[in-house]
Every structure is written in structure tokens, then in C-alpha cells.
Coordinates of C-alpha atoms in Angstrom, one line a residue:
Chain A
M1 CA 136.3 112.4 60.6
R2 CA 136.9 109.5 62.9
L3 CA 136.4 106.9 60.2
H4 CA 138.8 108.8 57.9
Y5 CA 141.4 108.8 60.7
V6 CA 141.0 105.1 61.2
A7 CA 141.3 104.4 57.5
L8 CA 144.4 106.5 57.3
I9 CA 146.0 104.6 60.2
A10 CA 145.1 101.3 58.5
A11 CA 146.5 102.4 55.2
L12 CA 149.8 103.5 56.7
G13 CA 149.9 100.5 58.9
S14 CA 149.8 98.3 55.8
L15 CA 153.0 99.9 54.7
A16 CA 154.7 98.6 57.8
C17 CA 157.8 96.6 57.2
G18 CA 160.7 95.2 59.2
T19 CA 160.7 93.9 62.7
A20 CA 159.5 95.8 65.7
R21 CA 162.1 94.2 68.0
R22 CA 164.5 96.7 69.5
G23 CA 165.3 95.2 72.9
E24 CA 168.8 95.3 74.2
P25 CA 169.8 91.7 73.4
L26 CA 168.8 92.1 69.7
A27 CA 169.5 95.8 69.0
G28 CA 172.0 96.9 71.5
S29 CA 171.7 98.9 74.6
L30 CA 169.7 102.1 74.7
N31 CA 172.1 105.0 75.3
L32 CA 170.3 108.1 76.5
A33 CA 173.3 109.8 78.1
G34 CA 173.1 113.5 77.5
D35 CA 169.7 113.1 75.8
E36 CA 167.4 114.7 78.4
A37 CA 164.3 114.7 76.0
G38 CA 165.0 111.1 75.1
R39 CA 165.3 110.1 78.8
R40 CA 162.1 111.9 79.6
G41 CA 160.3 110.2 76.7
H42 CA 161.6 106.8 77.8
L43 CA 160.1 107.3 81.3
V44 CA 156.8 108.5 79.8
F45 CA 156.7 105.5 77.5
T46 CA 157.5 103.1 80.4
K47 CA 154.8 104.6 82.5
Y48 CA 151.9 104.9 80.0
C49 CA 152.7 102.8 76.9
H50 CA 155.0 99.8 77.8
S51 CA 152.3 97.6 79.3
C52 CA 150.3 97.4 76.1
H53 CA 153.1 97.9 73.6
P54 CA 156.1 96.2 75.4
G55 CA 159.2 97.9 74.3
G56 CA 157.2 99.2 71.3
E57 CA 156.5 95.7 70.2
A58 CA 153.0 94.1 69.9
G59 CA 151.4 92.6 73.0
L60 CA 147.9 93.5 74.2
A61 CA 148.0 96.1 71.5
P62 CA 149.8 96.3 68.1
A63 CA 153.4 97.2 67.6
I64 CA 154.5 100.8 67.3
N65 CA 158.2 100.4 66.3
D66 CA 157.5 99.1 62.8
K67 CA 154.8 101.7 61.9
P68 CA 156.1 104.4 59.5
F69 CA 153.7 107.0 60.8
P70 CA 154.9 110.6 61.0
D71 CA 155.5 112.0 64.4
F72 CA 152.5 114.3 64.3
L73 CA 150.2 111.4 63.7
K74 CA 151.6 109.4 66.6
K75 CA 151.1 112.4 68.8
F76 CA 147.6 112.8 67.6
Q77 CA 146.8 109.2 68.4
V78 CA 148.3 109.6 71.9
R79 CA 146.1 112.6 72.5
A80 CA 142.9 111.3 70.8
G81 CA 143.1 107.6 71.5
L82 CA 142.0 105.0 69.0
G83 CA 139.6 102.0 69.5
A84 CA 140.4 100.4 72.9
M85 CA 143.4 102.8 73.4
P86 CA 142.7 105.5 75.8
A87 CA 143.4 109.2 75.1
F88 CA 146.2 110.6 77.1
K89 CA 145.4 114.3 77.5
T90 CA 148.0 117.0 78.4
H91 CA 147.2 116.8 82.1
V92 CA 148.2 113.1 82.0
I93 CA 151.2 113.3 79.7
F94 CA 152.7 116.8 79.6
R95 CA 153.6 118.3 76.3
T96 CA 157.2 117.9 77.1
G97 CA 156.7 114.1 77.6
I98 CA 156.1 113.4 73.9
E99 CA 158.1 116.1 72.2
Chain B
M1 CA 137.9 92.3 65.7
R2 CA 141.4 90.7 65.6
N3 CA 141.8 87.1 66.7
S4 CA 143.9 86.5 69.7
V5 CA 147.5 85.4 69.0
G6 CA 148.9 84.2 72.4
G7 CA 152.2 82.4 72.6
G8 CA 150.6 79.1 73.8
E9 CA 147.5 79.2 71.6
V10 CA 146.7 76.3 69.4
A11 CA 143.7 76.2 67.1
H12 CA 142.2 73.1 68.6
R13 CA 143.1 70.1 70.8
M14 CA 144.7 67.9 68.1
I15 CA 148.1 68.0 69.6
I16 CA 148.1 64.3 70.5
E17 CA 151.8 63.9 70.4
P18 CA 153.6 67.3 70.5
P19 CA 157.1 67.4 69.2
A20 CA 159.9 66.8 71.7
R21 CA 161.4 70.0 73.1
V22 CA 164.6 71.0 71.4
V23 CA 167.0 73.0 73.6
D24 CA 169.4 75.4 72.0
P25 CA 170.9 78.3 73.9
G26 CA 172.0 79.8 70.6
E27 CA 168.4 80.6 69.9
I28 CA 168.3 83.0 72.9
A29 CA 169.6 86.5 72.5
L30 CA 171.5 88.2 75.5
P31 CA 173.2 91.5 75.9
D32 CA 176.8 91.6 74.7
G33 CA 179.1 89.8 77.0
Y34 CA 176.7 87.3 78.4
R35 CA 176.3 83.6 77.6
M36 CA 173.7 81.0 78.4
Q37 CA 173.6 77.3 78.8
A38 CA 171.1 74.6 79.6
V39 CA 171.9 73.0 83.0
A40 CA 169.1 70.4 83.1
T41 CA 166.4 69.4 80.8
G42 CA 163.4 67.1 80.9
L43 CA 161.9 68.5 84.1
T44 CA 158.2 68.4 84.7
F45 CA 156.7 71.8 85.7
P46 CA 159.8 73.2 87.5
T47 CA 159.0 76.4 89.4
G48 CA 162.0 77.3 91.6
V49 CA 165.7 77.0 92.1
T50 CA 168.0 77.4 95.2
F51 CA 171.5 76.5 96.3
D52 CA 172.6 74.7 99.5
D53 CA 175.6 75.7 101.5
R54 CA 177.9 73.4 99.6
G55 CA 177.1 74.9 96.2
G56 CA 174.6 72.2 95.3
V57 CA 171.8 73.3 92.8
Y58 CA 168.2 72.3 93.7
V59 CA 165.0 72.6 91.7
V60 CA 161.4 72.1 92.8
E61 CA 158.9 70.5 90.4
S62 CA 155.5 71.9 91.0
S63 CA 153.4 68.7 90.6
Y64 CA 150.4 70.7 89.5
S65 CA 149.7 72.9 86.4
Y66 CA 146.7 74.7 85.2
G67 CA 144.9 72.2 83.0
E68 CA 144.3 70.1 86.1
V69 CA 147.4 67.9 85.6
F70 CA 148.7 66.4 88.8
T71 CA 152.1 64.7 89.4
T72 CA 154.2 64.3 92.5
P73 CA 155.9 67.4 94.0
R74 CA 159.6 66.9 94.3
L75 CA 162.8 68.7 95.4
L76 CA 165.5 67.7 93.0
R77 CA 169.2 68.0 93.2
I78 CA 170.8 68.8 89.9
E79 CA 174.0 66.9 89.5
P80 CA 177.0 68.4 87.7
D81 CA 176.2 66.4 84.6
G82 CA 172.6 67.7 84.5
R83 CA 171.0 64.6 86.0
A84 CA 168.2 65.2 88.5
T85 CA 168.1 63.1 91.6
Q86 CA 165.2 63.3 94.1
A87 CA 166.1 65.0 97.5
A88 CA 162.5 65.0 98.8
G89 CA 159.0 64.2 97.6
A90 CA 155.6 64.7 99.0
T91 CA 152.0 63.7 98.6
M92 CA 150.0 65.3 95.8
N93 CA 149.1 68.8 97.1
G94 CA 150.9 71.0 94.7
P95 CA 151.8 73.3 93.2
W96 CA 155.2 73.6 94.9
N97 CA 155.7 77.2 93.7
G98 CA 159.2 78.0 95.1
V99 CA 162.1 77.0 97.3
A100 CA 164.7 78.8 99.5
F101 CA 167.6 77.5 101.4
H102 CA 168.5 79.0 104.8
G103 CA 170.3 77.8 107.9
G104 CA 170.8 74.3 106.6
S105 CA 167.2 73.7 105.6
F106 CA 165.0 74.1 102.5
Y107 CA 161.8 76.0 102.7
V108 CA 159.1 75.3 100.1
S109 CA 155.8 77.0 99.4
E110 CA 153.2 74.3 98.8
G111 CA 150.4 75.7 96.8
G112 CA 147.8 73.4 98.3
V113 CA 145.2 73.2 95.6
L114 CA 143.7 70.0 97.0
A115 CA 144.4 70.1 100.8
G116 CA 145.2 73.7 101.5
G117 CA 148.5 75.5 101.3
R118 CA 151.5 74.9 103.5
I119 CA 155.0 76.2 104.1
L120 CA 157.3 73.2 104.4
K121 CA 160.7 72.9 106.0
I122 CA 162.8 70.2 104.5
S123 CA 166.0 68.8 105.9
P124 CA 168.9 67.8 103.7
E125 CA 167.9 64.2 104.3
G126 CA 164.5 64.9 102.8
R127 CA 162.4 65.0 106.1
I128 CA 159.4 67.3 105.6
Q129 CA 158.1 69.4 108.5
P130 CA 155.1 71.7 107.9
L131 CA 155.6 75.2 109.4
V132 CA 152.1 76.4 108.4
S133 CA 149.1 74.5 107.2
D134 CA 145.6 75.0 106.1
L135 CA 146.2 78.1 104.0
P136 CA 143.2 79.2 101.9
T137 CA 144.6 78.2 98.5
F138 CA 141.9 76.1 96.8
G139 CA 141.3 78.6 94.1
D140 CA 142.9 80.2 91.0
H141 CA 146.1 81.2 92.8
H142 CA 148.1 79.4 95.5
T143 CA 150.9 79.7 98.1
N144 CA 153.9 81.3 96.6
G145 CA 157.5 82.3 97.6
P146 CA 159.2 81.8 99.9
A147 CA 162.0 84.1 100.8
V148 CA 163.9 84.4 104.1
G149 CA 164.1 88.0 105.3
P150 CA 166.8 89.8 107.1
D151 CA 164.9 89.2 110.3
G152 CA 165.2 85.5 109.8
M153 CA 161.4 85.1 109.2
V154 CA 160.1 83.1 106.3
Y155 CA 158.1 85.4 104.0
F156 CA 155.5 83.9 101.7
T157 CA 152.5 85.0 99.7
I158 CA 149.0 83.7 99.1
G159 CA 147.1 84.5 95.8
T160 CA 143.5 85.2 95.5
A161 CA 140.8 82.6 94.9
T162 CA 139.4 84.5 91.9
N163 CA 140.3 87.0 89.2
A164 CA 138.5 90.0 90.8
A165 CA 136.8 88.8 94.0
V166 CA 133.7 87.2 92.4
V167 CA 133.4 83.5 92.0
G168 CA 132.1 82.6 88.6
P169 CA 132.1 80.2 85.6
D170 CA 135.8 80.8 85.0
N171 CA 136.6 79.2 88.3
Y172 CA 134.5 76.2 87.2
Q173 CA 136.7 76.0 84.1
F174 CA 139.8 76.1 86.3
G175 CA 138.5 73.0 88.0
W176 CA 138.3 74.1 91.6
L177 CA 134.7 75.3 91.9
L178 CA 133.4 71.8 91.5
R179 CA 135.9 70.5 94.1
K180 CA 135.2 73.4 96.6
P181 CA 131.9 75.0 95.7
G182 CA 131.8 77.0 98.9
F183 CA 135.3 78.5 98.5
H184 CA 135.8 82.3 98.0
D185 CA 138.3 85.0 98.8
I186 CA 139.0 85.9 102.4
P187 CA 140.0 89.5 103.2
C188 CA 142.8 90.1 105.7
Q189 CA 140.8 92.8 107.6
D190 CA 137.1 93.6 107.9
I191 CA 135.7 95.1 104.7
T192 CA 132.4 96.7 103.8
L193 CA 130.8 95.9 100.4
T194 CA 129.0 98.2 98.1
G195 CA 126.4 95.4 97.3
E196 CA 127.5 95.0 93.6
N197 CA 126.3 91.6 92.4
F198 CA 127.2 89.7 89.2
S199 CA 124.9 87.4 87.2
S200 CA 126.1 84.2 85.6
T201 CA 124.9 80.8 84.5
N202 CA 124.7 78.4 87.3
V203 CA 127.6 76.1 86.4
L204 CA 127.0 74.0 89.4
K205 CA 123.6 73.1 88.2
P206 CA 124.0 72.6 84.4
D207 CA 120.3 71.6 84.1
S208 CA 119.1 74.9 85.5
N209 CA 118.3 77.8 83.1
K210 CA 118.1 80.2 86.0
P211 CA 121.1 82.5 86.4
V212 CA 122.6 83.1 89.8
R213 CA 123.9 86.3 91.4
T214 CA 127.2 86.4 93.3
G215 CA 128.7 89.1 95.4
A216 CA 132.4 89.8 96.1
F217 CA 134.1 87.8 98.8
L218 CA 131.1 85.4 98.9
P219 CA 130.5 81.8 97.7
F220 CA 129.3 81.2 94.2
G221 CA 125.5 82.0 94.0
T222 CA 125.5 84.1 97.1
P223 CA 124.5 87.8 96.5
S224 CA 125.9 90.6 98.6
E225 CA 124.0 93.4 100.3
R226 CA 124.9 97.1 100.5
N227 CA 127.1 97.8 103.5
Q228 CA 127.5 94.1 104.2
V229 CA 130.6 93.6 106.4
I230 CA 132.9 90.6 105.5
P231 CA 135.0 89.7 108.5
G232 CA 138.7 89.7 107.9
R233 CA 141.1 87.1 109.2
V234 CA 144.6 85.8 108.9
P235 CA 145.6 83.7 106.9
C236 CA 143.8 85.4 104.0
N237 CA 144.0 85.8 100.3
G238 CA 146.0 88.2 98.2
A239 CA 148.6 88.8 100.9
V240 CA 152.2 88.7 102.0
L241 CA 152.7 86.9 105.3
K242 CA 155.6 85.8 107.4
V243 CA 156.3 83.0 109.9
P244 CA 159.2 82.1 112.1
A245 CA 161.7 79.7 110.6
S246 CA 160.9 77.3 113.4
G247 CA 157.1 77.5 112.7
G248 CA 154.3 79.3 114.4
K249 CA 151.3 81.5 113.6
P250 CA 151.6 83.4 110.3
E251 CA 151.6 87.2 110.6
L252 CA 150.2 89.6 108.0
V253 CA 152.7 91.8 106.2
A254 CA 150.6 93.4 103.5
W255 CA 147.5 92.7 101.5
G256 CA 145.3 93.8 98.6
L257 CA 147.4 91.9 96.0
R258 CA 146.0 89.6 93.4
N259 CA 148.6 86.9 92.8
P260 CA 151.8 88.0 94.4
F261 CA 154.0 85.3 92.9
G262 CA 157.7 86.4 93.2
I263 CA 159.2 87.7 96.4
A264 CA 162.7 88.9 97.0
F265 CA 164.7 91.2 99.3
T266 CA 167.3 93.7 98.2
R267 CA 170.7 93.8 99.8
D268 CA 169.4 96.6 101.9
G269 CA 166.6 94.5 103.2
L270 CA 163.7 96.0 101.2
L271 CA 161.0 93.6 100.3
Y272 CA 159.6 93.5 96.7
V273 CA 156.9 91.3 95.2
T274 CA 155.7 90.8 91.6
N275 CA 151.9 90.7 91.3
N276 CA 150.0 89.2 88.4
G277 CA 147.3 91.6 87.2
Y278 CA 143.7 91.0 86.4
D279 CA 142.4 88.9 83.6
D280 CA 139.6 89.6 81.1
R281 CA 137.6 86.7 82.3
G282 CA 134.8 85.6 84.7
S283 CA 131.9 87.4 86.2
R284 CA 133.9 90.6 86.8
P285 CA 136.3 90.8 83.9
V286 CA 139.0 93.5 83.9
W287 CA 140.7 94.5 80.7
G288 CA 144.2 95.9 80.0
T289 CA 145.8 95.9 83.4
A290 CA 149.5 95.3 83.9
D291 CA 151.4 93.1 86.2
H292 CA 153.4 95.1 88.7
L293 CA 156.5 95.1 90.8
W294 CA 155.7 96.4 94.3
L295 CA 157.9 97.7 97.1
I296 CA 156.1 96.2 100.1
K297 CA 155.5 98.5 103.0
P298 CA 154.1 96.6 106.1
G299 CA 150.5 97.2 106.8
T300 CA 149.7 98.6 103.3
W301 CA 146.7 97.5 101.1
Y302 CA 147.7 97.3 97.5
G303 CA 144.4 97.8 95.8
W304 CA 142.9 94.5 94.9
P305 CA 140.0 94.1 93.9
D306 CA 139.3 97.8 93.1
Y307 CA 142.6 99.2 91.8
S308 CA 145.2 98.2 89.3
G309 CA 148.5 99.8 90.5
D310 CA 147.5 103.2 91.8
R311 CA 144.6 103.6 89.4
P312 CA 141.0 102.8 90.4
L313 CA 139.1 100.3 88.2
A314 CA 135.8 102.1 88.7
G315 CA 134.7 103.8 85.5
S316 CA 136.8 101.5 83.2
R317 CA 135.0 99.2 80.8
P318 CA 136.4 96.1 79.2
P319 CA 135.6 96.2 75.5
G320 CA 132.0 95.0 75.0
K321 CA 131.4 94.5 78.6
R322 CA 129.9 96.3 81.6
E323 CA 131.5 99.3 83.2
L324 CA 133.3 98.4 86.4
K325 CA 132.3 99.7 89.8
S326 CA 134.0 99.3 93.1
V327 CA 133.0 96.3 95.2
L328 CA 134.4 97.8 98.4
A329 CA 132.5 100.7 100.0
K330 CA 135.6 102.0 101.6
H331 CA 139.2 101.4 100.7
P332 CA 141.7 100.8 103.5
N333 CA 144.1 103.3 101.9
T334 CA 145.0 104.7 98.5
P335 CA 147.5 102.3 97.0
P336 CA 151.0 103.7 96.4
K337 CA 152.6 103.8 93.0
P338 CA 154.1 100.5 91.8
A339 CA 157.8 100.2 91.3
A340 CA 157.3 99.0 87.8
S341 CA 154.5 97.9 85.4
F342 CA 155.1 94.9 83.2
D343 CA 153.4 93.9 79.9
V344 CA 149.7 93.1 80.3
H345 CA 149.3 89.3 80.7
A346 CA 153.1 88.8 80.8
S347 CA 152.8 86.9 84.2
A348 CA 155.7 88.5 86.0
D349 CA 156.8 85.7 88.3
S350 CA 159.8 84.9 90.5
F351 CA 162.8 87.3 90.4
D352 CA 166.0 88.2 92.2
F353 CA 168.3 91.3 92.6
S354 CA 171.8 91.4 91.2
R355 CA 174.3 91.8 93.9
S356 CA 177.6 91.3 92.2
D357 CA 179.7 93.4 89.8
S358 CA 180.8 90.1 88.2
F359 CA 177.3 89.8 86.7
G360 CA 176.6 93.5 86.6
H361 CA 173.5 95.7 87.0
V362 CA 173.8 95.6 90.8
G363 CA 170.6 96.5 92.6
Q364 CA 168.4 95.8 89.5
A365 CA 165.7 93.1 89.5
F366 CA 165.8 90.2 87.0
V367 CA 162.3 89.0 86.5
A368 CA 161.0 85.9 84.8
L369 CA 158.0 86.6 82.5
L370 CA 156.1 83.3 82.2
G371 CA 154.1 84.5 79.2
D372 CA 150.5 84.9 78.3
Q373 CA 147.9 82.3 78.8
A374 CA 145.6 83.7 76.1
P375 CA 142.8 83.2 75.3
A376 CA 141.8 82.1 78.8
V377 CA 143.1 85.4 80.4
G378 CA 142.0 87.6 77.5
K379 CA 143.0 88.4 74.0
V380 CA 146.5 89.5 72.9
V381 CA 147.7 90.7 69.5
R382 CA 151.0 88.9 69.8
P383 CA 152.6 86.6 72.4
V384 CA 153.5 88.5 75.6
G385 CA 156.3 87.6 78.0
F386 CA 158.3 84.4 77.5
K387 CA 161.5 86.2 78.4
V388 CA 163.6 87.5 81.3
V389 CA 163.7 91.3 81.8
R390 CA 165.7 93.5 84.1
V391 CA 164.1 96.3 86.0
N392 CA 165.8 99.5 87.3
V393 CA 163.7 99.8 90.4
S394 CA 164.8 103.4 90.9
D395 CA 162.7 104.6 87.9
G396 CA 160.7 101.6 86.9
T397 CA 162.3 101.2 83.5
I398 CA 162.2 97.7 82.0
Y399 CA 164.8 96.2 79.6
E400 CA 164.8 92.9 77.9
F401 CA 167.6 90.6 79.1
A402 CA 167.1 87.1 77.7
V403 CA 164.7 86.8 74.7
N404 CA 164.2 84.3 71.9
R405 CA 165.6 85.3 68.5
G406 CA 163.2 85.8 65.7
K407 CA 161.2 88.4 63.9
T408 CA 158.6 88.4 66.7
N409 CA 158.5 87.5 70.3
G410 CA 157.1 84.2 71.5
P411 CA 157.9 80.9 73.2
A412 CA 160.2 78.4 71.6
S413 CA 157.3 76.1 70.7
W414 CA 155.5 78.9 68.9
L415 CA 158.7 80.1 67.1
K416 CA 159.7 76.5 66.4
T417 CA 163.2 77.0 67.9
G418 CA 165.2 75.7 70.8
G419 CA 165.0 78.8 73.0
L420 CA 163.0 79.8 76.1
E421 CA 159.5 78.4 76.7
R422 CA 158.0 79.9 79.9
P423 CA 160.5 81.4 82.3
V424 CA 159.0 81.2 85.8
A425 CA 161.9 82.0 88.1
A426 CA 165.2 83.8 88.0
R427 CA 167.6 83.5 90.9
F428 CA 171.3 84.3 91.3
D429 CA 173.7 81.7 92.7
P430 CA 175.4 82.4 96.0
S431 CA 178.3 84.1 94.3
G432 CA 176.0 86.4 92.4
A433 CA 178.0 85.7 89.2
A434 CA 175.4 83.5 87.5
L435 CA 171.7 83.9 87.0
Y436 CA 169.7 80.6 86.9
V437 CA 166.4 80.7 85.0
V438 CA 163.8 78.1 85.6
D439 CA 161.8 77.4 82.5
F440 CA 158.4 75.8 83.3
G441 CA 158.2 74.2 79.9
A442 CA 155.5 74.2 77.2
V443 CA 151.9 75.0 78.1
F444 CA 149.5 75.1 75.1
M445 CA 146.2 77.0 75.4
D446 CA 142.9 76.9 73.8
A447 CA 139.4 78.1 74.7
G448 CA 139.0 75.0 76.9
G449 CA 142.0 76.0 79.1
A450 CA 145.7 74.9 79.5
M451 CA 147.5 71.8 78.2
P452 CA 150.8 71.7 80.0
Q453 CA 153.4 69.4 78.6
E454 CA 155.3 67.2 81.0
K455 CA 159.1 66.7 80.8
T456 CA 159.6 69.9 78.8
G457 CA 161.0 72.0 81.7
V458 CA 164.6 73.4 81.6
L459 CA 167.0 75.0 84.0
W460 CA 169.2 77.6 82.3
R461 CA 172.2 79.4 83.5
I462 CA 173.4 82.9 82.4
S463 CA 176.8 84.3 83.2
R464 CA 179.2 86.8 81.8
A465 CA 181.4 85.4 79.0
G466 CA 184.7 84.5 80.5
A467 CA 183.3 84.1 84.0
M468 CA 183.8 80.3 84.1
R469 CA 182.4 79.2 87.4
G470 CA 180.2 76.5 88.8
A471 CA 178.6 74.3 86.2
D472 CA 180.7 76.0 83.5
A473 CA 183.9 74.9 85.1
R474 CA 182.9 71.3 85.6

């Protein structure tokens, strides 16, 4: 099961296209006014994801922004982990943090 | 396993004559409404910028870079046309890691890799007076800062001798273990060890096949015992200290930091430092830990060498290496939560707080990210850092502010553009309308260590478009 999952991730990753760069100087400012879920997600990302995937770009770990994975797969990877990436269980990142 | 792709990485040491640095602010992206210009170029290992009471702009050149390259430390005045003239110079005991101007004098943190760290007071005529000497800075990290606090004291920091408290072959590669074979980290207060020891090759006796065991806070080749007490003293490593502007005995402010490089006060007098996180190297490698911005509360221990941020290292395991255990039997306190966590290996260095509406983002920190030193510090998938970010310290969110254009992030030499190389300091001018960015210049890396490139440093200036002041107006 694990191998299938890794293979699926790799296959989808190969479809990646475009740039992962979405920082304010290149893509404009992030406007989350009135978007409570977005604001909450931004804080969760900052706390748990940014240091390895800075701004969603590659760093210690691969980029996220340019991967065309469906949301359910991204959530699954957050919960299950992959390779060196730790699993973030629901007591660490609450369900509302990645909805 | 992926290969490392750090921003300074070169395949091998065949860069005999690297290309001259091209400087083009147009290659740097900024948020709408801001503009950037190069104020001075051709600097050698610049690390800090300050301003005198007449509006003069001054830069310090470090005189030392990883890679064991030594030059002369200098305080330079940057003339309106961009020329640099020497205001003060000293003997070779760098790196000079920062400068502040206060009450008619300059204050410089002298790293002290050869003769021990010092805090120097420099008159406008270039006369140098040490305020503090003999700081324990012969290791990986040195004397950093300084910043003058609201109490008029000169605050500075001292980095640790090692990556994670254990002297090992990585320190030999840095160059200092051969110079100072007995040097090791000094705690600020008495600590009790768990007795964890770490085996390595005996790099000091290359002919010996017998490995050596080394304990935390002890010289290379000296094992520790369970419940062994290491006496603390001040000055110590991994700490924030302060000294009167007229000189005197340094006082401890906080400790348990690894390499607290940047130091700045808010308008309200709160003290923050940036701290470079662990590397995946040496006898006690630590993987995947961020650099942090800390709000400093006096008397607090910030976790080194057993925590990263507020998370204990015990139980974590660098890929392919042994599981980490604590080296301290008892921790002075549980570290607080950091104000912000930066990219792993970004090297979050000197910073400043915006204080003027004419620049914007008042109260937020603008932090220079020097950029990764992979593969020496560990592997990365893509270049990390090499930019200036702003941090909303109220919630820890981090936003890019000045970055090189291109499909991916990286230093100018890697992208083959004229943009940022390695930003090491960001500081606002006295008006608060312009942010000066000190760019250390190119440092190439390979498995043998760093290859810094002299005369590639740049001083940049960022202001809001239309706000023609200072150098713009000249």
C-alpha cells in the first residue's frame, strides 16, 4: 500500500508544471481579509510547513505549490507523512486547520 | 536519494577564476511601490551597516569568512558616489560581525576567531578601545551584534563552539579544532550531563585507527560521565550578554541559543534575536530544524542543545543516523515558543524593525536570510534563503520582501543574474524611510567547505518609489 502511494505521488509529481513561486514580490500580496479559513490555514502552514517548504516552494523538502495533487491527497500526506516528512495527526493540526 | 542542490554548491573546486559579479537591481523583485538600488559594490565580506549622527553611511567588512579566508577588518565610510574610504581598521581577529552607532561612537562585535572575541568602541577618528575582551569565540560561531538597548547598555551575542555541543570532525573541517584542540562550549550556568558520548575518528591523530569518544561541553576526545556537572560561567557560549557603553564586566541576559546572529530592539524596547538552527553535521547531527526569531526574556534558557524552538530533540532521528537523546540531565526551563520559524538552513541573520509609515509595515521585522551552506550544513532540495523577508511578530507569519527573479529561488551566481547574493544584514536608516541591505557576496560550497569570493559584497538600499531621500537625492 505504501509503495503504491509513493508511486502515485511520484507519477502525479511528474505532471508538475509552472513555477512554485508565489511570494508577494512576484505574485502580489496575500489578501485573506474576510477569509477566516484561509487565515487559519496560513497560520497552520506557517507553523508546521513553512520551514521545510518555504512559502510552498522547495527548500529542505520539495515544492508544494506546483504539484497538481487533489486536496484529499495533500491532506492524506499531511496526516500520514511520507519519507522524511513527519505525520501531523489531528491532535497536532486540528481538522479545521487544513480544511 | 536526491542530490543536494544548495545555492552555493559547485560540483568541484575548478572555479579558478569565477566570473566578476554583475549588479542589477532590476533582477530583484520587490512588492509594488518599492525600489532598490546598489549603493556600494566591490566590498569584501561586509556584515553590517550603520549611520552616524550626520547621516553618514558606514559598513564593516568582516575580515574572515568560513573557508578560512582572512583579510583585514575594516570600518568603511560609504561616500555619496559609492566609494568606500576606511574609517578604522584593526589587526586580524575577525570576523567583525556587526556595527552600531550610539552617542558619537561606533560599537563593533569582533568575532575573535584567532584571539578571542571583543566588543570594540571606535571613535569617529578611528581610535579603537576594547570594552570586553577574551570572549570564548574560537569555534564555529563568534561574537555577533551589537545593539544599544533603551537602558544605554551594549547588547551582544556569542555563538556556540559547535553544532550541537559535541566537538567533532566537522570542527576540524572548519579549521579551528587544529588551532584550538582543547576548546569546547561553555555553559552560562552549571549543567548536569546525561553521560551521552559520541564516537568519531580521531582527526587530531590521522595515523590512529582508534576512534575517540567525546561528551557534550567537553574537549574533543574527552568522554562524559552520567551526572557529571559542568560548571557554568560568564562569558559563555550561545548567549545574549550586555556591557555598559563605557566598558565593564559583561552580564548575562539569556542563554541556550545556538548562533544568535541578529539582535534588535523594537520601538517599545523589546529585545529580539535571530538564531541559526542546527545543522546535519558532526558527531551529533540534527536534521530538519528551523532558524528562529526569539523574543528575549531575561534569565531564560532557549533550548540549545536539547531543543529546537519549543520542541525537544530527543526521539528525533536524522535520516540514516542515530536517534537523538538529550545531553542535559535537567533542563533549566522549558523553552518558550519562538516568535517565528524560518526556512531550514536559511541562516536568518541581522534584522531591523520598521518604525516609519514612509516605509510601511511598522513594527514588523525585516530579516536578511544569508542562504544555505549546503552540503556542509546538510542537504537541501533547492536553494534556501538568499532573500530578505518581513516577519509579522504578532503571529509569526513570514513574507518575502526582496527576492531574485527567476523560475526558482537562489543566489545571483546560481541564477546567473545581477541580483542578491547573500543578504547578511538589514537595517533602516535613521529616518526609517530606507532599508539598507548588506550583501556578503558570493560563497561557493562543496564537500570540502566554503569558498568565499572577495570583492563581491554589495550594499543595497530599498525605499518606497517616490520617496527620494539620502543617496537617491544625491
